[in-house]
Coordinates of C-alpha atoms in Angstrom, one line a residue:
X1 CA -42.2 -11.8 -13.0
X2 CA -41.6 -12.6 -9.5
X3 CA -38.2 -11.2 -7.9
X4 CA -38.6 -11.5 -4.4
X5 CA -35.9 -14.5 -4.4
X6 CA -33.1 -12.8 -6.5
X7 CA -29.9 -11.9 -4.8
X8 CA -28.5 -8.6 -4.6
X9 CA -25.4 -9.3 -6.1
X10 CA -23.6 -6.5 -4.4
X11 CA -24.5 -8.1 -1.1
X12 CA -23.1 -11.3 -2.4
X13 CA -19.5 -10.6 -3.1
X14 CA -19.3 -8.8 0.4
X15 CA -20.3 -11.9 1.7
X16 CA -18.1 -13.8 -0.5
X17 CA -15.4 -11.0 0.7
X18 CA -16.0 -11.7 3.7
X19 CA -15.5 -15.2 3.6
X20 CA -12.8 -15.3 1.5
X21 CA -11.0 -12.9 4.0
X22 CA -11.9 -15.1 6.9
X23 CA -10.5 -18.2 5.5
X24 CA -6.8 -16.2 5.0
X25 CA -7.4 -14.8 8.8
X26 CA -8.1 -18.1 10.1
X27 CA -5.4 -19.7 7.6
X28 CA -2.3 -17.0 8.7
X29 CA -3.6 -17.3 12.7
X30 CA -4.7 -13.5 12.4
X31 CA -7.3 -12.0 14.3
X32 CA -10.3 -12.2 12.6
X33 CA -12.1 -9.7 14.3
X34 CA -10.3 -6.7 13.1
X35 CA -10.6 -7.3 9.7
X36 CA -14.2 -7.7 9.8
X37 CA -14.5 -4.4 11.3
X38 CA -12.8 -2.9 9.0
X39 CA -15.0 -4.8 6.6
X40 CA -18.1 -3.3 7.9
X41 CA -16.7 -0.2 8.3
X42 CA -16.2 0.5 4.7
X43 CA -18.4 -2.5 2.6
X44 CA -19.4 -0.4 0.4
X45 CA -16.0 1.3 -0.8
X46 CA -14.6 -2.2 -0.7
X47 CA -17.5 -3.5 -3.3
X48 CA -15.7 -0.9 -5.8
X49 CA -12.2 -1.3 -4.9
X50 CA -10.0 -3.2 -2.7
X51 CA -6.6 -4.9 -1.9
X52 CA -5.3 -7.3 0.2
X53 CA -1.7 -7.4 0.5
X54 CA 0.4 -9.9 3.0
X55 CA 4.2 -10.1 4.4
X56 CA 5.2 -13.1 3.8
X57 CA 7.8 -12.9 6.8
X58 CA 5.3 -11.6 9.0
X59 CA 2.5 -13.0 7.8
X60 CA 0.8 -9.4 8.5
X61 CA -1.9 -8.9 5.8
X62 CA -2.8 -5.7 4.8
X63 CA -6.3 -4.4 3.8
X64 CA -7.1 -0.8 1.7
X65 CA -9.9 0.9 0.3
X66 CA -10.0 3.9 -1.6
X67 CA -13.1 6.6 -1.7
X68 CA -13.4 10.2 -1.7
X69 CA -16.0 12.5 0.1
X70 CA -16.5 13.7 3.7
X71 CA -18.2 10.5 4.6
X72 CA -15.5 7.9 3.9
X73 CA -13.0 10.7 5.5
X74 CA -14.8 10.2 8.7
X75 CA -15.0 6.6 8.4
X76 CA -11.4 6.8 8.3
X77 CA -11.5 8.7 11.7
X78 CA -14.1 6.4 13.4
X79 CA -11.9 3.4 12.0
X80 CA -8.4 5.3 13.3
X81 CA -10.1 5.8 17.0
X82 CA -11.2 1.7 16.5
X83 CA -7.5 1.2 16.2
X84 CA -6.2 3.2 19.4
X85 CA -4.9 6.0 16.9
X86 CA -3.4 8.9 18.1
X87 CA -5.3 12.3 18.4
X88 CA -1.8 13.6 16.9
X89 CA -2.5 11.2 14.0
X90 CA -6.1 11.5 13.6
X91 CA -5.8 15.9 13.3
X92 CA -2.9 15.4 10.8
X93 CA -5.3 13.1 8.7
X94 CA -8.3 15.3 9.1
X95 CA -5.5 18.3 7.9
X96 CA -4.4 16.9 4.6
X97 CA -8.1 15.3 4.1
X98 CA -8.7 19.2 3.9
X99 CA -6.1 20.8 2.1
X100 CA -7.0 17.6 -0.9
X101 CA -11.0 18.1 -0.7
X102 CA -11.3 15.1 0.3
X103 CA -10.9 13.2 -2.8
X104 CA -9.3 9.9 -3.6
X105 CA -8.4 8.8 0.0
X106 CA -7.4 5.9 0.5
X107 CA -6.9 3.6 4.0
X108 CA -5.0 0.3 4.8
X109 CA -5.2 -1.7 8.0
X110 CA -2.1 -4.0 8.5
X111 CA -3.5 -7.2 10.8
X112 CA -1.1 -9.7 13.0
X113 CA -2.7 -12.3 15.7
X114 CA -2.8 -9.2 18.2
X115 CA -5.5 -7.2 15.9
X116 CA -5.0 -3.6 14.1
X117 CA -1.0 -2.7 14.0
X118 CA -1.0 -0.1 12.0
X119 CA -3.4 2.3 10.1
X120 CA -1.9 4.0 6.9
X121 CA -3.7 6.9 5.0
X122 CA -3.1 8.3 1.5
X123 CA -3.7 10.9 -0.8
X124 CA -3.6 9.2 -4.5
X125 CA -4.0 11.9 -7.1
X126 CA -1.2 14.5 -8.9
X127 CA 0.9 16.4 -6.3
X128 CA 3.2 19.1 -7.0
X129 CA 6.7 19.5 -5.8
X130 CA 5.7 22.1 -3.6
X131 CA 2.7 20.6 -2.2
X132 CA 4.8 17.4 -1.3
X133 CA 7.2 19.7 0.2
X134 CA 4.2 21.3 2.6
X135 CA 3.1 17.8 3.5
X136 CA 6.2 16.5 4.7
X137 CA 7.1 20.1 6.6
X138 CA 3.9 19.7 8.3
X139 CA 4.9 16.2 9.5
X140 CA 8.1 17.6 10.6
X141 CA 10.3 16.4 7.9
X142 CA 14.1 18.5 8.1
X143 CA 15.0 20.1 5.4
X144 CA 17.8 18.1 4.3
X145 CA 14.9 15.1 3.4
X146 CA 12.8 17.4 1.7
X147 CA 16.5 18.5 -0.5
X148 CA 16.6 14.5 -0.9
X149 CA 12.8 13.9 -2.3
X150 CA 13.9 17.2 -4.5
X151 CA 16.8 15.5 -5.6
X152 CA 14.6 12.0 -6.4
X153 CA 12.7 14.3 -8.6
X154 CA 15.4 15.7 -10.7
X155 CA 16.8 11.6 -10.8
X156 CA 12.9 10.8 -12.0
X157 CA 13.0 13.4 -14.4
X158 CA 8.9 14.1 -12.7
X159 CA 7.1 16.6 -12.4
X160 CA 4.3 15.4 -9.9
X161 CA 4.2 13.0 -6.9
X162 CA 1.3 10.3 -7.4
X163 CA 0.5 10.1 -3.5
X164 CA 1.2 10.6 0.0
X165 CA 0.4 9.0 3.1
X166 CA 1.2 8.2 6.9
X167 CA 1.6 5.1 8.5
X168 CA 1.3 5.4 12.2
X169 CA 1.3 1.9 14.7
X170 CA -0.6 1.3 17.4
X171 CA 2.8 2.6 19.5
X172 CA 3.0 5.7 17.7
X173 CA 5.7 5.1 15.3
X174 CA 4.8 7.2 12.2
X175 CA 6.5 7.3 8.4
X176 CA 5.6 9.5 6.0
X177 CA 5.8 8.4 2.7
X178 CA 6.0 9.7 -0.6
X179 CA 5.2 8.1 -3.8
X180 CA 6.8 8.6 -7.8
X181 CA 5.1 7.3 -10.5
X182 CA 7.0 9.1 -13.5
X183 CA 5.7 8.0 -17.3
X184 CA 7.7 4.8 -18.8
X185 CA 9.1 7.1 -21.4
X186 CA 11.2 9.0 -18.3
X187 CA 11.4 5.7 -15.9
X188 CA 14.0 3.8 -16.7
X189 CA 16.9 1.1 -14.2
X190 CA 19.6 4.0 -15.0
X191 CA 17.6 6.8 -13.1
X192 CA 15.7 3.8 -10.6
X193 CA 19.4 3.3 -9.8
X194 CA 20.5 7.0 -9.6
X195 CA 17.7 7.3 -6.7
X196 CA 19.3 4.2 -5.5
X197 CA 22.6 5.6 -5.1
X198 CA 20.8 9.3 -3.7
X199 CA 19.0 6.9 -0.7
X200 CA 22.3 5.0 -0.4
X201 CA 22.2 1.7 -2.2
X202 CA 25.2 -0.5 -3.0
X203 CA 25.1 -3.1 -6.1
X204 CA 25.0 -5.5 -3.5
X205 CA 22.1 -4.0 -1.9
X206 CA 20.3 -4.4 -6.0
X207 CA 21.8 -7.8 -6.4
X208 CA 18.5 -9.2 -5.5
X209 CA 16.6 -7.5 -8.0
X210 CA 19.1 -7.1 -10.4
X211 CA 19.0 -11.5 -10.6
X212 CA 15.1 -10.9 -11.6
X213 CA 15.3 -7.3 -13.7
X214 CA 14.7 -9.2 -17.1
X215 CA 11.1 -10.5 -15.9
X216 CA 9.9 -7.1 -13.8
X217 CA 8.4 -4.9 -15.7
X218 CA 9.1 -1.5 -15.0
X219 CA 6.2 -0.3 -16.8
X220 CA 4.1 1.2 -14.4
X221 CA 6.3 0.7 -11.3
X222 CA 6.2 2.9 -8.4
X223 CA 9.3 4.1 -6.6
X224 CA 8.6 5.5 -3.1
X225 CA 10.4 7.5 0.0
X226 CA 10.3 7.0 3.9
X227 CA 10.5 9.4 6.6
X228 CA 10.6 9.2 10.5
X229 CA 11.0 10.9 13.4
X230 CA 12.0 14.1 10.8
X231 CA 14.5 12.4 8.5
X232 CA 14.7 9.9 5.7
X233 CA 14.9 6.4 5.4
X234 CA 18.0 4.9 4.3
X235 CA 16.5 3.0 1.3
X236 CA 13.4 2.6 -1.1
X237 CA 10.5 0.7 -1.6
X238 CA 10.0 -0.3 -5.9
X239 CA 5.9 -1.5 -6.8
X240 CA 6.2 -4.0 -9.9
X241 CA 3.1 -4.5 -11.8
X242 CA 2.0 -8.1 -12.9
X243 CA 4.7 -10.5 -11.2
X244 CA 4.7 -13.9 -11.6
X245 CA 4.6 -16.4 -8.9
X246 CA 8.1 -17.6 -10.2
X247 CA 9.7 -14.4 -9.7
X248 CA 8.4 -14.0 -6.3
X249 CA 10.2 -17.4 -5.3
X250 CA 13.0 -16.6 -6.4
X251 CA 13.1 -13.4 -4.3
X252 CA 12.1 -15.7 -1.0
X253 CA 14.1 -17.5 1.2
X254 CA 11.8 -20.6 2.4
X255 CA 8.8 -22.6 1.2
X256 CA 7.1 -21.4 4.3
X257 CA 7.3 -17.7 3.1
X258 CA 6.5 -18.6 -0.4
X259 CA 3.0 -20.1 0.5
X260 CA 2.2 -17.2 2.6
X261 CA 3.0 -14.9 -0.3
X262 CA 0.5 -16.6 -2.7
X263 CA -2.4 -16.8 -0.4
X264 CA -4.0 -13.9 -1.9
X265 CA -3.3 -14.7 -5.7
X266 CA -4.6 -18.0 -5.1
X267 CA -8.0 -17.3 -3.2
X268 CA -8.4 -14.4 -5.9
X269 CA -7.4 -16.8 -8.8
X270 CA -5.2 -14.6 -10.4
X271 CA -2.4 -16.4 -12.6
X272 CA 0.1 -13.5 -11.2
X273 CA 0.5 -11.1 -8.2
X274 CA -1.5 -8.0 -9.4
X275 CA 1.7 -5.7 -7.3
X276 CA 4.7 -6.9 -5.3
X277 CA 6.3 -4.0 -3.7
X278 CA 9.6 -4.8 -2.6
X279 CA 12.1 -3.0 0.1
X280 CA 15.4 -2.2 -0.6
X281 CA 18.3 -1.4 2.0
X282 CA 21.5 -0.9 2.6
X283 CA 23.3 -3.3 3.9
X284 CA 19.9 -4.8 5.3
X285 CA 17.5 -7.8 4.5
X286 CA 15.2 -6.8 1.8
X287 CA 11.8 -6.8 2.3
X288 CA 8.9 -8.0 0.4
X289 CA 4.9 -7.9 -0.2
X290 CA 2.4 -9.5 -2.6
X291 CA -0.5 -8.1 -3.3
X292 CA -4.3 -8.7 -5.6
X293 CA -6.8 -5.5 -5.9
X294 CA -10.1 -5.7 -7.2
X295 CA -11.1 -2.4 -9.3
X296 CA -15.1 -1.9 -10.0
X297 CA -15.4 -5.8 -9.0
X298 CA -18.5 -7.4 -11.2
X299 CA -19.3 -10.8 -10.1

């Protein structure tokens, strides 16, 4: 039988990636040349997972990858020195990529029309207490922050973190981050609002969410924590799993951002936003992004 025409169908999605990337690029007036570096950079993890997120009042899209191994951990590195990283940034990566073995890694370029803004690695696997408490005392975290994330875990009822990262800017602005994903039999709104109260939240500041909690499932939601410049952020960031396009609307202000916020579901074709992460804070604007990922993608 002759083959020597047949596509390689792995090479055709990361062209179709490719394409379908440029089109949002060109589409949100992004520069296109940053995410196709990043898409050469790591084709191959992206052929068996990636996301695309975007910022709706931004219009800042967000691309990650996740891989483990010493290769894609320097692939990270080449791609942080791409971006202008820091050297700070870049041994703190290396650091925790050492202490983890290197496994499950994963990396996130957030785009705008000037290029690369910011680069944001994470560890995605079980973390203890303690070991969340080394990461953020490496980062320079005080110890009344670390007491908070302690206190978030007693209000979780968890016993394990599900990741950690850093997100570091092009200026050098850095936030750690810690993520809770406790099981649905412990996560329930009356401890999601205990943490709410911990990181100062009003029930004005939930008003917003509290208008949609009947259609958000928090099955599967992630809760997560900011730090900067050695203390935490006033605030939290909630994941929701499976949000309509409805619900999403109804958490936006104009058309304008609306469209932006289903670009990715609709190049994707998904019926629903695989994740919106929302960003709650006090006496602030909230802040919002959709997102589609592609797990083991076949065809």
């Amino acid at each position: 039988m002759d083959t020597h025409h047949r596509s390689d169908p792995r090479k055709d999605r990361a062209v179709a990636r490719t394409a379908g990337l440029t089109q949002v690029c060109r589409v949100l007036g992004l520069e296109e040349n940053a995410a196709a570096q990043f898409l050469a950079l790591f084709d191959e993890c992206l052929a068996d997972y990636s996301a695309l997120s975007i910022d709706p009042s931004t219009g800042a899209l967000g691309i990650m990858t996740l891989g483990s191994g010493q290769a894609h951990a320097f692939r990270i590195v080449k791609f942080m020195e791409q971006a202008k990283q820091s050297e700070a940034a870049i041994e703190q990566f290396l650091g925790r990529v050492r202490h983890f073995d290197a496994e499950n890694i994963a990396v996130k370029a957030e785009i705008d029309r000037r290029g690369v803004r910011e680069v944001t690695t994470y560890v995605r696997q079980e973390i203890e207490p303690k070991v969340a408490h080394a990461c953020l005392a490496d980062a320079g975290v005080d110890v009344a922050s670390v007491g908070l994330m302690e206190a978030v875990f007693e209000a979780l009822d968890s016993a394990t973190v599900c990741a950690v990262a850093t997100a570091a800017t092009v200026s050098g602005d850095a936030v750690e981050k810690i993520y809770f994903a406790s099981p649905d039999a412990a996560m329930d709104w009356n401890r999601v609002r205990l943490v709410g109260q911990l990181v100062g939240l009003s029930d004005l500041d939930w008003s917003p969410i509290d208008a949609q909690r009947s259609t958000l499932s928090i099955s599967g939601m992630e809760l997560s924590l900011g730090f900067r410049g050695g203390r935490a952020l006033p605030g939290v960031t909630l994941a929701f799993q499976s949000v309509s396009p409805e619900v999403v609307a109804g958490l936006l202000g104009s058309r304008t951002e609306r469209e932006t916020a289903d670009r990715i579901r609709v190049l994707w074709d998904r019926t629903v936003h695989d994740e919106v992460r929302i960003r709650i804070v006090p006496g602030g604007p909230m802040g919002l992004k959709t997102c589609a990922v592609r797990a083991q993608e076949v065809g």
